[in-house]
Coordinates of C-alpha atoms and ligand atoms in Angstrom, one line a residue:
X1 CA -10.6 -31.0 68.9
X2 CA -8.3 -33.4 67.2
X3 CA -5.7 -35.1 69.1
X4 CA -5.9 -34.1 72.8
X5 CA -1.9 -35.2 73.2
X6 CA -0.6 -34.4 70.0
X7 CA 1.8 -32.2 71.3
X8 CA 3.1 -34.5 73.7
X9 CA 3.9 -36.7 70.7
X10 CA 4.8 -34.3 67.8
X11 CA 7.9 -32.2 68.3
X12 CA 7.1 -28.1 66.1
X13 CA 8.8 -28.7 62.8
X14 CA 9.4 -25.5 60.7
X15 CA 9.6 -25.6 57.2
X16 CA 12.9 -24.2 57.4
X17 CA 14.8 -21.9 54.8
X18 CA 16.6 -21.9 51.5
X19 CA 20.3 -22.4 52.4
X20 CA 21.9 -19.2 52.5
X21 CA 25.0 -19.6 49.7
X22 CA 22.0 -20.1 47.2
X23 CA 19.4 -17.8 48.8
X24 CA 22.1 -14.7 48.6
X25 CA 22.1 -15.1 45.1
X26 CA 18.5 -14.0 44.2
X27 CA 15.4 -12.4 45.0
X28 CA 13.2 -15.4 45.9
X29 CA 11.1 -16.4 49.0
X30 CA 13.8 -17.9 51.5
X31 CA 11.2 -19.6 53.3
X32 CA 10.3 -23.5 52.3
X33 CA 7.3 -25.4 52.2
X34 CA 6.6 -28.1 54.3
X35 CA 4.5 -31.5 53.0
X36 CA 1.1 -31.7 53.3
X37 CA 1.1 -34.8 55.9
X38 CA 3.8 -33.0 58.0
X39 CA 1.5 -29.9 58.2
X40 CA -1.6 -31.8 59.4
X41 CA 0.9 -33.7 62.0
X42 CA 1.5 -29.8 63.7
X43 CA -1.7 -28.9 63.1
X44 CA -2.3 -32.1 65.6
X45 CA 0.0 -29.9 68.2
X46 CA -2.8 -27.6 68.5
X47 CA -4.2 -29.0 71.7
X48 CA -7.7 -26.5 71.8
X49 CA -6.6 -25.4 75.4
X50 CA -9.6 -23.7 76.5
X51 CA -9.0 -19.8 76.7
X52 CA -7.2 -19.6 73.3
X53 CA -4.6 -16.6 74.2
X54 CA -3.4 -17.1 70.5
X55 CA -6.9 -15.8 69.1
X56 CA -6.9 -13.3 72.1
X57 CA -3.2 -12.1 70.5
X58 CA -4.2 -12.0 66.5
X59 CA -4.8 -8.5 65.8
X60 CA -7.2 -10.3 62.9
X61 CA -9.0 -12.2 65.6
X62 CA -8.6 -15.8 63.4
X63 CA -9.9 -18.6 64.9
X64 CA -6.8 -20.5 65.3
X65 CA -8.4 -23.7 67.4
X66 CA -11.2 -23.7 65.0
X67 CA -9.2 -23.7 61.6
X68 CA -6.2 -25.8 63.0
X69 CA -9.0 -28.3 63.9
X70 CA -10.3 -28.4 60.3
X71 CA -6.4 -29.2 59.2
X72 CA -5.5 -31.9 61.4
X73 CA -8.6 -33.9 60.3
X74 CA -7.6 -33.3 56.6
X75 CA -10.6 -30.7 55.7
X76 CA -8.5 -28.2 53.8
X77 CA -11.5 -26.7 52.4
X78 CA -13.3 -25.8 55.6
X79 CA -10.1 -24.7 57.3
X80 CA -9.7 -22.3 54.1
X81 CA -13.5 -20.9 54.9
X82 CA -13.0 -20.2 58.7
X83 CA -9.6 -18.9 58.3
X84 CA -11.1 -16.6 55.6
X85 CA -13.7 -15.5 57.8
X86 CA -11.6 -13.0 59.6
X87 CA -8.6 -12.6 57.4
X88 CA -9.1 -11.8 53.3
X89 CA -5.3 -12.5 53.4
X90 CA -3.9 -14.8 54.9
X91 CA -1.1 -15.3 52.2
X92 CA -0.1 -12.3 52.9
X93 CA 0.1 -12.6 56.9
X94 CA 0.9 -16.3 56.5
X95 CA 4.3 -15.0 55.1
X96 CA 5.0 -11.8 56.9
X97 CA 3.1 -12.1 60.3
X98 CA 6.1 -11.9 63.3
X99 CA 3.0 -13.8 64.8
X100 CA 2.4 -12.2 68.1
X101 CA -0.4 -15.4 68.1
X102 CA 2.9 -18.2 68.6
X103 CA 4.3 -15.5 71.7
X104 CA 1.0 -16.5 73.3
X105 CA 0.4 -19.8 72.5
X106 CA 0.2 -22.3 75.5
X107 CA 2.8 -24.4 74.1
X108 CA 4.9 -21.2 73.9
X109 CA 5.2 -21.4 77.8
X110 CA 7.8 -24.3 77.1
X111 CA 9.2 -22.3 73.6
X112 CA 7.5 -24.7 71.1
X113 CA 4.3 -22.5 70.2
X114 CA 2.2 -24.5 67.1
X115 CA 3.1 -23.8 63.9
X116 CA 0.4 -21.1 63.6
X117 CA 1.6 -19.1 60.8
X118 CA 3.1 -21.8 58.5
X119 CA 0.0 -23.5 59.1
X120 CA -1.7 -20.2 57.9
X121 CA -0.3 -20.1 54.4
X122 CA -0.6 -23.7 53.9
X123 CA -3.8 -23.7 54.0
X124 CA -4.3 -20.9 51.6
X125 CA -1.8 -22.0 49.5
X126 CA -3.9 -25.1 49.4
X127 CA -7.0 -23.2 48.4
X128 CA -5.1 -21.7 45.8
X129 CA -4.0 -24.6 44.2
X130 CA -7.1 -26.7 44.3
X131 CA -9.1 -24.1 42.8
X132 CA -11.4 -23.5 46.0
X133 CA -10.7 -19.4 45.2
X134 CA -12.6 -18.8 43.0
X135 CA -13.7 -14.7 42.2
X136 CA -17.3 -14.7 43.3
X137 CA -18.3 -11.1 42.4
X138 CA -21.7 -10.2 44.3
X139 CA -24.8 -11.2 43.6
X140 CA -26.9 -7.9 43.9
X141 CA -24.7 -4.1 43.8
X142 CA -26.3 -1.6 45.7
X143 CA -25.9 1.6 43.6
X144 CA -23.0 3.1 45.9
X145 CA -20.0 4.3 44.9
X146 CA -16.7 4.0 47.5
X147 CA -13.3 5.4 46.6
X148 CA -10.7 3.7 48.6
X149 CA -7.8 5.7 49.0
X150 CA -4.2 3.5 49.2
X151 CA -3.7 -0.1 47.8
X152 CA -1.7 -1.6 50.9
X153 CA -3.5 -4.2 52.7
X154 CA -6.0 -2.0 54.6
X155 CA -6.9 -0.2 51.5
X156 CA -7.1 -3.9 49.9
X157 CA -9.0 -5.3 52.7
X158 CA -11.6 -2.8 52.8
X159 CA -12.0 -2.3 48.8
X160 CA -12.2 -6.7 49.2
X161 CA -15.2 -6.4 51.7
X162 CA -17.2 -3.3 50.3
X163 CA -17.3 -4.8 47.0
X164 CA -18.3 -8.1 48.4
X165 CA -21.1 -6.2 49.9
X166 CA -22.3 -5.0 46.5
X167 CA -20.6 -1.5 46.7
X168 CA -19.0 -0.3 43.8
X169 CA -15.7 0.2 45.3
X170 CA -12.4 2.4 43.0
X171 CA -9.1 1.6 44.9
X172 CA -6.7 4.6 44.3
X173 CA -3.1 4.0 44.3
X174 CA -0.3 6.6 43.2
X175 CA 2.4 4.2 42.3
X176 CA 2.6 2.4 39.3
X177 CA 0.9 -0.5 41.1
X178 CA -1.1 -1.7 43.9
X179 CA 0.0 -3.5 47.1
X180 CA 1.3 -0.4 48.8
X181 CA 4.4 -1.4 51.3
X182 CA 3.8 -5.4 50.5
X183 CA 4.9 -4.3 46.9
X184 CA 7.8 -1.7 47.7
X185 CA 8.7 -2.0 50.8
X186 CA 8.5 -5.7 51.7
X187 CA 11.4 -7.5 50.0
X188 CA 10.8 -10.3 47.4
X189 CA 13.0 -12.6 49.1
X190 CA 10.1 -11.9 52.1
X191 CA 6.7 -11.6 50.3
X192 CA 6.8 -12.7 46.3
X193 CA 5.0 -10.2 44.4
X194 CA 2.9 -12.6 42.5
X195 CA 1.3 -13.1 45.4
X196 CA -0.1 -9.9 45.4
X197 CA -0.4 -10.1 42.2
X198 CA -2.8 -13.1 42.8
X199 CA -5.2 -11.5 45.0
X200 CA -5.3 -8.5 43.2
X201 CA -6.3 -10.3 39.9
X202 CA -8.9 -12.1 42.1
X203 CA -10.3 -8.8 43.2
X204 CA -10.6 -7.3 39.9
X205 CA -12.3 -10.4 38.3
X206 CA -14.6 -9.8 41.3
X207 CA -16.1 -6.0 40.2
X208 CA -13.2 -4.0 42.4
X209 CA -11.7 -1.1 39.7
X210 CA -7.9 -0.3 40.6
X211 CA -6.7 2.9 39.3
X212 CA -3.0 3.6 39.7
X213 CA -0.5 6.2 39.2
X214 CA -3.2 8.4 40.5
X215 CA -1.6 10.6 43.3
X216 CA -5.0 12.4 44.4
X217 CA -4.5 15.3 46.0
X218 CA -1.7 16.0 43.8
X219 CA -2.9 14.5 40.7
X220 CA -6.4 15.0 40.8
X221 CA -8.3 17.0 44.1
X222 CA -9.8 15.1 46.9
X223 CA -13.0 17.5 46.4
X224 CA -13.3 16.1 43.4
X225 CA -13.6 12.4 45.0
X226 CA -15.3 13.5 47.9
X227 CA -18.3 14.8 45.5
X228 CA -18.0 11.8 42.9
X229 CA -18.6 9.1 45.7
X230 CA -20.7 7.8 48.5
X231 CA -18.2 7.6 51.1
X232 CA -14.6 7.3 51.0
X233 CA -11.8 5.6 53.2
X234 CA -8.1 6.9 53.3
X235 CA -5.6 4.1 53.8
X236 CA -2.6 6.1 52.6
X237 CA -0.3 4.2 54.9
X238 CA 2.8 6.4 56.8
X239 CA 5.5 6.4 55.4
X240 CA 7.0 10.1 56.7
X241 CA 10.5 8.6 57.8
X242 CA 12.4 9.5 61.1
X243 CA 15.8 11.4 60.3
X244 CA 19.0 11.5 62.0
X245 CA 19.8 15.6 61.7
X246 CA 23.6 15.1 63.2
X247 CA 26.2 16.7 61.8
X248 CA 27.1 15.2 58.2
X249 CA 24.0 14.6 57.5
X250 CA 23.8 15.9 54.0
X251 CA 26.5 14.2 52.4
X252 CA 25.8 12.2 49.5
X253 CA 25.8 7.9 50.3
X254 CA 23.3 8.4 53.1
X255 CA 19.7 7.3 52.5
X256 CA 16.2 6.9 53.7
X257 CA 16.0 2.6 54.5
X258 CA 12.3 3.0 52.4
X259 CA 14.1 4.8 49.2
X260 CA 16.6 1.8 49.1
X261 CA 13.9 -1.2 49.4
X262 CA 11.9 0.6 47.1
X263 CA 14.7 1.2 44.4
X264 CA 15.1 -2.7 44.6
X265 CA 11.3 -3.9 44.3
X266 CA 10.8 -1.9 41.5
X267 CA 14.2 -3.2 39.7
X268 CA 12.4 -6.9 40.9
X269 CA 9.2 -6.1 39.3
X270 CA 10.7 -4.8 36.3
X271 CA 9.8 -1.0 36.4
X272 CA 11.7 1.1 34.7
X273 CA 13.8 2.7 38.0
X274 CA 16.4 5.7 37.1
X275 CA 18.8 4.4 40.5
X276 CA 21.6 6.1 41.4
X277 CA 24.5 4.5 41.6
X278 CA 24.3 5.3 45.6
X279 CA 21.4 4.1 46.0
X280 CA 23.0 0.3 45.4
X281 CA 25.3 -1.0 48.0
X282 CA 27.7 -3.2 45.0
X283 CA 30.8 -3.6 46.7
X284 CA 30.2 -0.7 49.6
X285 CA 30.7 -0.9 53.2
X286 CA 27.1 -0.7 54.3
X287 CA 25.8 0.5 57.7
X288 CA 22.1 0.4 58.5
X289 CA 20.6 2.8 61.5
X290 CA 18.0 1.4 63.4
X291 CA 17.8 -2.3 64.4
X292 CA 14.6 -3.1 63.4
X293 CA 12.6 -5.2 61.1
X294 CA 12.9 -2.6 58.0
X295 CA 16.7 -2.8 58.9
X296 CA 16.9 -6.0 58.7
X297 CA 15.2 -6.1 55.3
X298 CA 18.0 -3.6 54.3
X299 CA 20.8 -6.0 55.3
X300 CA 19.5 -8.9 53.1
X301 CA 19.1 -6.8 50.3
X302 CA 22.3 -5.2 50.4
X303 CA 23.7 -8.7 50.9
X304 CA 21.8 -9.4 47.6
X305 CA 23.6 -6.6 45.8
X306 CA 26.7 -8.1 46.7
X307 CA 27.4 -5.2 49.6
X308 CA 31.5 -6.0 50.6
X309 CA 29.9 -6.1 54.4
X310 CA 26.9 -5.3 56.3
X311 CA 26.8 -3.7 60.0
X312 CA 23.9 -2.5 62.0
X313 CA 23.6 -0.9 64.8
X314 CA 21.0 -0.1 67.1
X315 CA 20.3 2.4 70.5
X316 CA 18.8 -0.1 72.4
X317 CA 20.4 -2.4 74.6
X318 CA 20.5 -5.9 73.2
X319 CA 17.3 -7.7 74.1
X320 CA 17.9 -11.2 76.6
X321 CA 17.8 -14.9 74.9
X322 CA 14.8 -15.5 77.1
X323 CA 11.7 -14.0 78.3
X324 CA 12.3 -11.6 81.5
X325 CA 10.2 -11.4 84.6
X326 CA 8.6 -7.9 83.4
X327 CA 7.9 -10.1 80.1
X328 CA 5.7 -12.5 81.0
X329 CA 3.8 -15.2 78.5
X330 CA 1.2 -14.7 77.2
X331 CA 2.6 -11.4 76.2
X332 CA 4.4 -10.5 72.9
X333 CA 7.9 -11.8 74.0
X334 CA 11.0 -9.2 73.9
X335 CA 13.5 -11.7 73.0
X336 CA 16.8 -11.3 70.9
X337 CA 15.4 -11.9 67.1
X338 CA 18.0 -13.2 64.4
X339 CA 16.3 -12.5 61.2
X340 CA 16.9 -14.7 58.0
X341 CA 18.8 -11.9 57.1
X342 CA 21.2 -11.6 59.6
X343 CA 21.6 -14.9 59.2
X344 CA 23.1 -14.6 55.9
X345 CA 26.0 -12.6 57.4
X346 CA 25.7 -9.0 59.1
X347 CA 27.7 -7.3 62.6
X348 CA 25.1 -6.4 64.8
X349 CA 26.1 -3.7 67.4
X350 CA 23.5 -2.6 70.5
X351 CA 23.7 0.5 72.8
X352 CA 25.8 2.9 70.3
X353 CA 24.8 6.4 69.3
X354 CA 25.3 7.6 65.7
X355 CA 26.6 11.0 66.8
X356 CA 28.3 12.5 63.4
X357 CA 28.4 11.5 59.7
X358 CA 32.4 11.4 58.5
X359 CA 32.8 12.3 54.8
X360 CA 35.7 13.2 52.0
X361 CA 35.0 15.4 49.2
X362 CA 31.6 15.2 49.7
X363 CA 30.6 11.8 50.3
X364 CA 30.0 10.0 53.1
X365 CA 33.1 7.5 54.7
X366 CA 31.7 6.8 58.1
X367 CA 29.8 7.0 60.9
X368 CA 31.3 7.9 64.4
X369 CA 29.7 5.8 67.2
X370 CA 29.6 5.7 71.0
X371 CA 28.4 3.9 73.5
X372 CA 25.3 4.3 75.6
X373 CA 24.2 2.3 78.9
X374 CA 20.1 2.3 79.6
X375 CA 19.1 2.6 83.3
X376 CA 15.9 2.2 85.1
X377 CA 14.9 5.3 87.0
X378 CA 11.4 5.6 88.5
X379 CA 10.6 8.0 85.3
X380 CA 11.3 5.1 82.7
X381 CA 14.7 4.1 81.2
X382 CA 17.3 6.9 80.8
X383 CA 20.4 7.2 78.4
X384 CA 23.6 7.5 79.4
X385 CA 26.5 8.4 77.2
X386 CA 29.9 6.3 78.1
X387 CA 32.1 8.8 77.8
X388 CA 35.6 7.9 76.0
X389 CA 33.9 5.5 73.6
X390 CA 33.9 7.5 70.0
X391 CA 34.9 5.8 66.9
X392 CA 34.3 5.7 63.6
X393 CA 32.5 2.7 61.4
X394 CA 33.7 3.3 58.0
X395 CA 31.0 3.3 55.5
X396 CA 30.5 4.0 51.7
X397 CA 26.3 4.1 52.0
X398 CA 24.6 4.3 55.0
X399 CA 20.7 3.5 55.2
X400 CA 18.6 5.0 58.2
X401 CA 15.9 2.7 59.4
X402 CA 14.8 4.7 62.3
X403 CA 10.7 3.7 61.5
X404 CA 8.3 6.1 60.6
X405 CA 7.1 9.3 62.3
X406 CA 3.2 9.9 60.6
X407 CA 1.2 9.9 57.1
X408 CA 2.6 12.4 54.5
X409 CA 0.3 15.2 55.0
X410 CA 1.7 16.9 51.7
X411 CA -1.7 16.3 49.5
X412 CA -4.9 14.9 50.4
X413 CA -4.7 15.4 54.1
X414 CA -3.6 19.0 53.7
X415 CA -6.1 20.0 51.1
X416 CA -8.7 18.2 53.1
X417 CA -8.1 19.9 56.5
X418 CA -8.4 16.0 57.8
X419 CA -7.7 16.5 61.9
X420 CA -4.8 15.0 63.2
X421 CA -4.0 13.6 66.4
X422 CA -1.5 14.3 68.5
X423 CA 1.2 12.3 66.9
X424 CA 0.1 13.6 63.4
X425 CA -2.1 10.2 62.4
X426 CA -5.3 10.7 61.1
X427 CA -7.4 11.3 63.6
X428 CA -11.1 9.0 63.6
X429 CA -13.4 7.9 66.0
X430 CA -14.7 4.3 67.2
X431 CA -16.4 3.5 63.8
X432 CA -13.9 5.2 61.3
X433 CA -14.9 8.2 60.6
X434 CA -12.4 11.3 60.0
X435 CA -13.4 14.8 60.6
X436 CA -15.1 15.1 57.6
X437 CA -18.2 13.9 56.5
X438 CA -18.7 10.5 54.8
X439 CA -14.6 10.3 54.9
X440 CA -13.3 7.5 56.5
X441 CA -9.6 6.2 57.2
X442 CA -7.8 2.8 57.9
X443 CA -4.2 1.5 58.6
X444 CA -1.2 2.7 59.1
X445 CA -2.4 6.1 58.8
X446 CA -4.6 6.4 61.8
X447 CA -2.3 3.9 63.9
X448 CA 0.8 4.9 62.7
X449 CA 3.6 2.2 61.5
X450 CA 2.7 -1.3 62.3
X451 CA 1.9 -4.8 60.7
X452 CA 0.4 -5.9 57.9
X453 CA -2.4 -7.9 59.9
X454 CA -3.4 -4.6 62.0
X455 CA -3.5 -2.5 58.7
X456 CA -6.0 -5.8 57.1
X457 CA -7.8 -6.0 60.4
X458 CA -8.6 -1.8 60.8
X459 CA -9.2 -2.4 56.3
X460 CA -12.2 -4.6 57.6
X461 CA -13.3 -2.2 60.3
X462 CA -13.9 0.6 58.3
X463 CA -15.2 -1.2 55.5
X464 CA -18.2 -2.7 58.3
X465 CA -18.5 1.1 59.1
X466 CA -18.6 2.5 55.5
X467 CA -21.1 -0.4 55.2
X468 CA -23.0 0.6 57.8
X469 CA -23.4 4.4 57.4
X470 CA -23.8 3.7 53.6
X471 CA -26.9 1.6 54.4
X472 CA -28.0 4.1 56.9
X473 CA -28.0 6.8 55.1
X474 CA -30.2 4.9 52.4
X475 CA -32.4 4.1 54.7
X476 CA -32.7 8.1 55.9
X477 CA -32.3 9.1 52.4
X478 CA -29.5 11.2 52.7
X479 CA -27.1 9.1 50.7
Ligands
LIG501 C1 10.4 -2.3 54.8 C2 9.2 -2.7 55.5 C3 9.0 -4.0 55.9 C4 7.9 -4.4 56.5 N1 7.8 -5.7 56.9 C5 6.7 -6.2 57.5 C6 6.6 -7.5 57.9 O1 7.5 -8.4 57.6 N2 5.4 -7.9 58.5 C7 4.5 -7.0 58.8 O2 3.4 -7.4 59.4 N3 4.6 -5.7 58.5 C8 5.7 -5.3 57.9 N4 5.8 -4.0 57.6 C9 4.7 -3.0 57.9 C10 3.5 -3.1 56.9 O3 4.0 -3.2 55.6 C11 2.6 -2.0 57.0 O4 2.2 -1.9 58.4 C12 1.4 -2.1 56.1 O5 1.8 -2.2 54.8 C13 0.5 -0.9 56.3 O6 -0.6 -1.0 55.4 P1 -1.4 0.2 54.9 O7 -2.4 -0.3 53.9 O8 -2.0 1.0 56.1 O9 -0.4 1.2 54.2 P2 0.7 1.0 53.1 O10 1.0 -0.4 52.9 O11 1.7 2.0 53.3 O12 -0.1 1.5 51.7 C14 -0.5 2.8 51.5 C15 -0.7 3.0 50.1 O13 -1.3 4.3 49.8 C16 -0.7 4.9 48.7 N5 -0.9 6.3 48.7 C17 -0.4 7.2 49.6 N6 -0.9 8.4 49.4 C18 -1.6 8.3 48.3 C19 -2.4 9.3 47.6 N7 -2.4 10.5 47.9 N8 -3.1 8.8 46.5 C20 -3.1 7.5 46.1 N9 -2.4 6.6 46.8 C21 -1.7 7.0 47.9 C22 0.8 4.4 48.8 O14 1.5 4.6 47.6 C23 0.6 3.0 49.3 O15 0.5 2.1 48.2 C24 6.9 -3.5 56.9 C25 7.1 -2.2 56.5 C26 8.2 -1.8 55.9 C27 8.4 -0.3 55.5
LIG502 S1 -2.5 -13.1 61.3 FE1 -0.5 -13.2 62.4 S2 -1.2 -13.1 64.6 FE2 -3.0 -13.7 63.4 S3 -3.0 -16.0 63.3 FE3 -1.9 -15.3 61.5 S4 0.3 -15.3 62.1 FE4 -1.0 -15.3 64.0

């Protein structure tokens, strides 16, 4: 350990954000980045307490004493190689990650966790830019062919690892690119896309073949696959969104949150995108349903498209300033979260109901509210309506961010009879494995919506398992 006080001495510095009258005006990254000397003064903060609850909180496992360690005493290089170790992409999670690590972080106990993520991308970024990434393509390749299903980060991370292990590795992808939702879901102004763009080049130079605009199962059968390859692994995220069937519901101006951030990558990244003029919020009265993260991504890109004003509203009750009894550190902390978004100038509202869709001549002009109170009961928390409350926020396109229900089943999973589980995921065991032989599946589609480290962490799971059974089955000689 570096500097057993450091944190007495050094107060967390963020790198902070663009200011938002220039920020609102384009697509870029909002976040800065902080000087080199700066980040190895937090780095410093990290004071190796023992039982590192940060590590035991990274869905990735990264060895955050170990790597912030490297940093404070300047070794860029061997910070790079131990952060690595655990994470193939920490550029990706050094942007995006809320960072349940920081909510468990000793120094969190007093609110001023280390700088874990910025510290994350620095020192990739750093690796980057001094040419330590370099594509190192295997030495030996084994003979065995893998198609990875999907090109978010599971799909990435596992294609990443099984061609590292000498596996000829295909990574399938239906959309006119790879990166899955860090390409058309994540906004710009979050994740820059030539940062995927980066990796993926990296990848490529390194023997992984990427073949989009391939929609198998609709495209081209997953029999087909399944007899072509070696073993397979379906990271086909799940994206099936939640809707809001309440009266109204079909009138034109109301949207699926996903369809909206989507139309808007692609215009970023300069694909040709046939939007509808409803599908921009130029001078509308927008209203976003649901108030979470993919909500709040919503808000600063309809800020971005010059929306005349931004409301969201949200079921839940609005979470406290601090941490409540039932909440304790080290845990992920339910705390009131002001996104860089809302920042940039959005009306939250908590505990209302969306109850009815108003509309004129067919398109939509509002949506009628009321307001709910949450109680404790000894069953969980129960709803209450507040009767007398109804109104109407009037609204010219309305996006629904209610998250994401299950995988698309349409297609591969259909045609493959995969088994699902009880909330419609695909259903695997301890090491991977589907219902059907030599298929394996990662990410959001077994766990269901969640963050971009746990789809990169169950990437590297299954690629360990399709590893394994690969060499296995060598070994037996039924491969
Ligand atoms: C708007 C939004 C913002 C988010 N922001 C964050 C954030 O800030 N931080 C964070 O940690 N997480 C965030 N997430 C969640 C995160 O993006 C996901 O958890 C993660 O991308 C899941 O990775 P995945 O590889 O399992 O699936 P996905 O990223 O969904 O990738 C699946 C890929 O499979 C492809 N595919 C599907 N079916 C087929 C098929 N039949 N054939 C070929 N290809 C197919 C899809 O086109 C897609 O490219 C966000 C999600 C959304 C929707
Ligand atoms: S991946 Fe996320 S949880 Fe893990 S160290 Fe990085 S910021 Fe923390």
């Amino acid at each position: 350990m570096g500097d057993a006080t450091g944190f007495l001495k050094i107060k967390r510095k963020e790198a902070g954000n663009r200011p938002v009258v220039e920020r609102i005006c384009d697509f870029s990254e909002v976040e800065q980045i902080l000087n080199s000397e700066d980040r190895i003064l937090q780095a410093a903060r990290c004071m190796d307490c023992g039982v590192p609850f940060c590590h035991w909180n990274c869905p990735a496992d990264n060895l955050i004493p170990e790597w912030n360690d490297l940093l404070f005493r300047g070794d860029w290089k061997a910070a790079y190689r131990r952060l690595s170790a655990t994470n193939n992409f920490p550029e990706f999670t050094g942007r995006i990650c809320p960072a349940p690590c920081e909510h468990s972080c000793v120094l969190n106990i007093h609110a001023e966790s280390v700088t874990i993520r910025e510290n994350e991308v620095a020192i990739v970024e750093k690796a980057f830019s001094e040419g330590y990434i370099k594509p190192s393509p295997p030495a030996i390749r084994t003979g065995k062919r893998i198609a990875v299903i999907g090109s978010g980060p599971s799909g990435m991370a596992a294609a990443d690892l099984l061609n590292k292990a000498g596996h000829e590795v295909t990574l399938f992808e239906k959309e006119a690119r790879a990166g899955g939702l860090l390409r058309y879901g994540v906004p710009d102004f979050k994740l820059s896309k030539t940062v995927i763009d980066r990796r993926l080049e990296l990848m490529v130079k390194e023997g992984v073949i990427i073949r989009t605009n391939m929609n198998i199962g609709i495209d081209i059968s997953i029999q087909d696959i399944v007899n072509k390859y070696d073993a397979l692994c379906i990271a086909i995220g799940a994206v099936m969104p939640r809707d809001l069937k309440v009266e109204g519901r079909t009138l034109n101006g109301i949207h699926f949150a996903l369809d909206f951030l989507i139309a808007q990558n692609k215009i970023n990244g300069g694909e040709s995108v046939d939007i509808a003029e409803t599908l921009n919020a130029k001078e509308k009265r927008v209203v976003v349903i649901g108030g979470g993260d993919t909500g709040s991504d919503c808000v600063g890109t309809a800020i971005r498209q010059k929306a005349s004003g931004v409301t969201q509203i949200e079921i839940l009750p609005k979470p406290p300033v601090v941490r409540t009894s039932d909440n304790p550190w080290p845990f992920y902390s339910r705390v009131m979260k002001t996104t860089t978004s809302h920042e940039e100038g959005c009306e939250r509202i908590w505990s209302v109901s969306a109850v009815r869709f108003t509309g004129t001549e067919g398109k939509v002009s509002g949506v009628e509210i009321e307001d709910v109170e949450w109680q404790m009961t000894e069953a969980g928390y129960s709803m209450n309506i507040i009767p007398g409350t109804r109104r109407v926020i009037e609204a010219d396109l309305v996006l629904l961010a209610l998250g994401f229900v299950h995988p698309v089943t349409d297609g591969l999973v259909n045609e493959l009879c995969l088994e699902l589980d009880a909330r419609k995921n695909i259903k695997t065991d301890k090491s991977h494995s589907t219902s059907i032989p030599k298929v394996f599946a990662a990410g959001d589609a077994v766990n269901g919506a969640s963050l971009v480290v746990r789809a990169i962490a169950s990437g590297r799971g299954a690629a360990i398992e399709i590893d394994r059974f690969l060499r296995v089955s060598t070994v037996n000689g039924t491969g």
